[in-house]
GROMACS .gro file of C-alpha atoms in nm:
model
  146
    1MET     CA    1  14.889  11.134  19.231
    2LYS     CA    2  15.197  11.315  19.117
    3ILE     CA    3  15.335  11.312  19.467
    4ILE     CA    4  15.301  10.936  19.486
    5VAL     CA    5  15.480  10.897  19.150
    6LEU     CA    6  15.758  11.132  19.268
    7LEU     CA    7  15.801  10.926  19.590
    8MET     CA    8  15.805  10.602  19.384
    9PHE     CA    9  16.108  10.742  19.201
   10MET     CA   10  16.269  10.929  19.486
   11ILE     CA   11  16.282  10.646  19.748
   12PRO     CA   12  16.487  10.404  19.534
   13THR     CA   13  16.712  10.688  19.415
   14ILE     CA   14  16.794  10.793  19.771
   15TYR     CA   15  16.851  10.431  19.870
   16ASN     CA   16  17.084  10.366  19.577
   17PHE     CA   17  17.277  10.679  19.652
   18THR     CA   18  17.330  10.573  20.016
   19ILE     CA   19  17.428  10.214  19.930
   20HIS     CA   20  17.670  10.343  19.663
   21ARG     CA   21  17.867  10.548  19.911
   22ASN     CA   22  18.050  10.236  20.035
   23ASN     CA   23  18.175  10.131  19.692
   24ILE     CA   24  18.548  10.087  19.648
   25VAL     CA   25  18.520  10.041  19.269
   26ASN     CA   26  18.222  10.134  19.047
   27VAL     CA   27  18.128   9.958  18.731
   28LYS     CA   28  18.258  10.102  18.401
   29LYS     CA   29  18.044  10.371  18.252
   30LYS     CA   30  17.955  10.268  17.901
   31PRO     CA   31  17.896  10.539  17.645
   32ILE     CA   32  17.580  10.365  17.513
   33PHE     CA   33  17.417  10.392  17.857
   34GLU     CA   34  17.508  10.759  17.883
   35PHE     CA   35  17.357  10.820  17.541
   36VAL     CA   36  17.039  10.628  17.619
   37ILE     CA   37  16.997  10.821  17.945
   38ALA     CA   38  17.049  11.153  17.761
   39ILE     CA   39  16.785  11.058  17.505
   40PHE     CA   40  16.551  10.952  17.775
   41ALA     CA   41  16.598  11.283  17.960
   42VAL     CA   42  16.517  11.481  17.646
   43PHE     CA   43  16.218  11.262  17.561
   44ALA     CA   44  16.080  11.280  17.920
   45SER     CA   45  16.131  11.653  17.930
   46LEU     CA   46  15.952  11.702  17.604
   47LEU     CA   47  15.661  11.487  17.723
   48CYS     CA   48  15.644  11.679  18.046
   49TYR     CA   49  15.649  12.009  17.859
   50ARG     CA   50  15.373  11.897  17.623
   51LEU     CA   51  15.145  11.707  17.861
   52ASP     CA   52  15.203  11.847  18.208
   53ASN     CA   53  15.428  12.155  18.224
   54THR     CA   54  15.425  12.182  18.602
   55ILE     CA   55  15.709  12.213  18.848
   56LEU     CA   56  15.610  11.878  19.007
   57GLY     CA   57  15.618  11.719  18.662
   58TYR     CA   58  15.968  11.842  18.599
   59TYR     CA   59  16.072  11.714  18.943
   60ILE     CA   60  15.941  11.372  18.836
   61VAL     CA   61  16.151  11.391  18.519
   62VAL     CA   62  16.470  11.483  18.703
   63VAL     CA   63  16.424  11.219  18.975
   64SER     CA   64  16.345  10.948  18.713
   65VAL     CA   65  16.664  11.035  18.521
   66LEU     CA   66  16.862  11.023  18.846
   67LEU     CA   67  16.711  10.678  18.925
   68ILE     CA   68  16.820  10.542  18.591
   69CYS     CA   69  17.168  10.684  18.649
   70THR     CA   70  17.191  10.514  18.990
   71ILE     CA   71  17.077  10.181  18.840
   72SER     CA   72  17.322  10.208  18.554
   73PHE     CA   73  17.638  10.341  18.720
   74TYR     CA   74  17.622  10.259  19.098
   75PRO     CA   75  17.673   9.889  19.111
   76GLY     CA   76  18.023   9.801  19.221
   77ILE     CA   77  18.251   9.631  19.467
   78ARG     CA   78  18.251   9.711  19.835
   79LYS     CA   79  18.487   9.602  20.118
   80ASP     CA   80  18.225   9.353  20.237
   81GLY     CA   81  18.059   9.244  19.912
   82PHE     CA   82  17.900   9.366  19.589
   83ASN     CA   83  17.624   9.600  19.492
   84VAL     CA   84  17.432   9.458  19.197
   85PHE     CA   85  17.123   9.564  18.998
   86MET     CA   86  16.871   9.278  19.024
   87GLY     CA   87  16.661   9.377  18.718
   88GLY     CA   88  16.326   9.316  18.880
   89ASN     CA   89  16.307   9.628  19.081
   90PRO     CA   90  16.490   9.966  19.098
   91PHE     CA   91  16.681   9.893  19.418
   92LEU     CA   92  17.045   9.791  19.419
   93LYS     CA   93  17.103   9.468  19.606
   94HIS     CA   94  17.398   9.433  19.848
   95ILE     CA   95  17.547   9.080  19.834
   96ILE     CA   96  17.784   8.999  20.124
   97PHE     CA   97  18.080   8.779  20.039
   98LYS     CA   98  17.966   8.495  20.261
   99ASP     CA   99  17.634   8.475  20.057
  100LEU     CA  100  17.822   8.417  19.729
  101ASN     CA  101  17.787   8.083  19.558
  102ASP     CA  102  18.070   8.163  19.310
  103PHE     CA  103  18.240   8.445  19.125
  104SER     CA  104  18.488   8.471  18.838
  105LEU     CA  105  18.688   8.749  18.682
  106LYS     CA  106  18.767   8.745  18.308
  107GLU     CA  107  18.987   8.992  18.127
  108ASP     CA  108  18.932   9.105  17.774
  109ASN     CA  109  19.054   9.409  17.578
  110ASN     CA  110  19.013   9.697  17.811
  111ASN     CA  111  18.760   9.548  18.044
  112LEU     CA  112  18.736   9.318  18.338
  113ASN     CA  113  18.413   9.114  18.343
  114LEU     CA  114  18.302   8.999  18.684
  115ILE     CA  115  18.042   8.717  18.702
  116ILE     CA  116  17.879   8.685  19.037
  117LYS     CA  117  17.649   8.397  19.135
  118ALA     CA  118  17.441   8.447  19.439
  119TYR     CA  119  17.077   8.388  19.554
  120GLY     CA  120  17.016   8.164  19.251
  121SER     CA  121  17.095   8.435  18.998
  122THR     CA  122  17.391   8.536  18.788
  123TYR     CA  123  17.505   8.906  18.776
  124ASN     CA  124  17.750   9.037  18.520
  125GLN     CA  125  17.945   9.355  18.585
  126THR     CA  126  18.208   9.522  18.369
  127TYR     CA  127  18.501   9.718  18.522
  128SER     CA  128  18.775   9.933  18.374
  129ILE     CA  129  19.114   9.766  18.335
  130GLU     CA  130  19.277  10.048  18.531
  131ASN     CA  131  19.112   9.917  18.849
  132ARG     CA  132  19.245   9.564  18.794
  133ASP     CA  133  19.494   9.560  19.087
  134MET     CA  134  19.246   9.693  19.341
  135ILE     CA  135  18.973   9.448  19.228
  136VAL     CA  136  19.202   9.149  19.224
  137ALA     CA  137  19.349   9.233  19.564
  138ASN     CA  138  18.997   9.272  19.716
  139LEU     CA  139  18.864   8.954  19.562
  140LYS     CA  140  19.167   8.744  19.653
  141CYS     CA  141  19.145   8.852  20.008
  142LYS     CA  142  18.775   8.758  20.028
  143ASN     CA  143  18.822   8.435  19.834
  144LEU     CA  144  19.068   8.313  20.091
  145ASN     CA  145  18.816   8.366  20.371
  146LYS     CA  146  18.550   8.153  20.205
   0.00000   0.00000   0.00000
């Protein structure tokens, strides 16, 4: 049973790692997500130590923490579209520019907020202001091709 659970966490983690490799710009890492992931890692490790305390149990903890990291920090902009977290499953979804219904970019304080509408859903992503020129250049180029 533990091997099945390990595979349930490992397959989406590996998939998210491979889809992330093509990102030009990644979403901004928010400190609150880093804090929550750290708390989750400590809590999961303590549970594993108390209830299981096996090597396979610790592998499950490590892979589950990696999965949460890939979901939180690996969405981004690619040359041919976007990687978004859908919310219903642990896999990142790749949206090609031709499949977009609409997108908008709003700037506030030190963030760029990208709102993507595709497949009947709206996805919100936050990027660092330092990546503004690269993001705008990529989105303008793709917007002209629509």
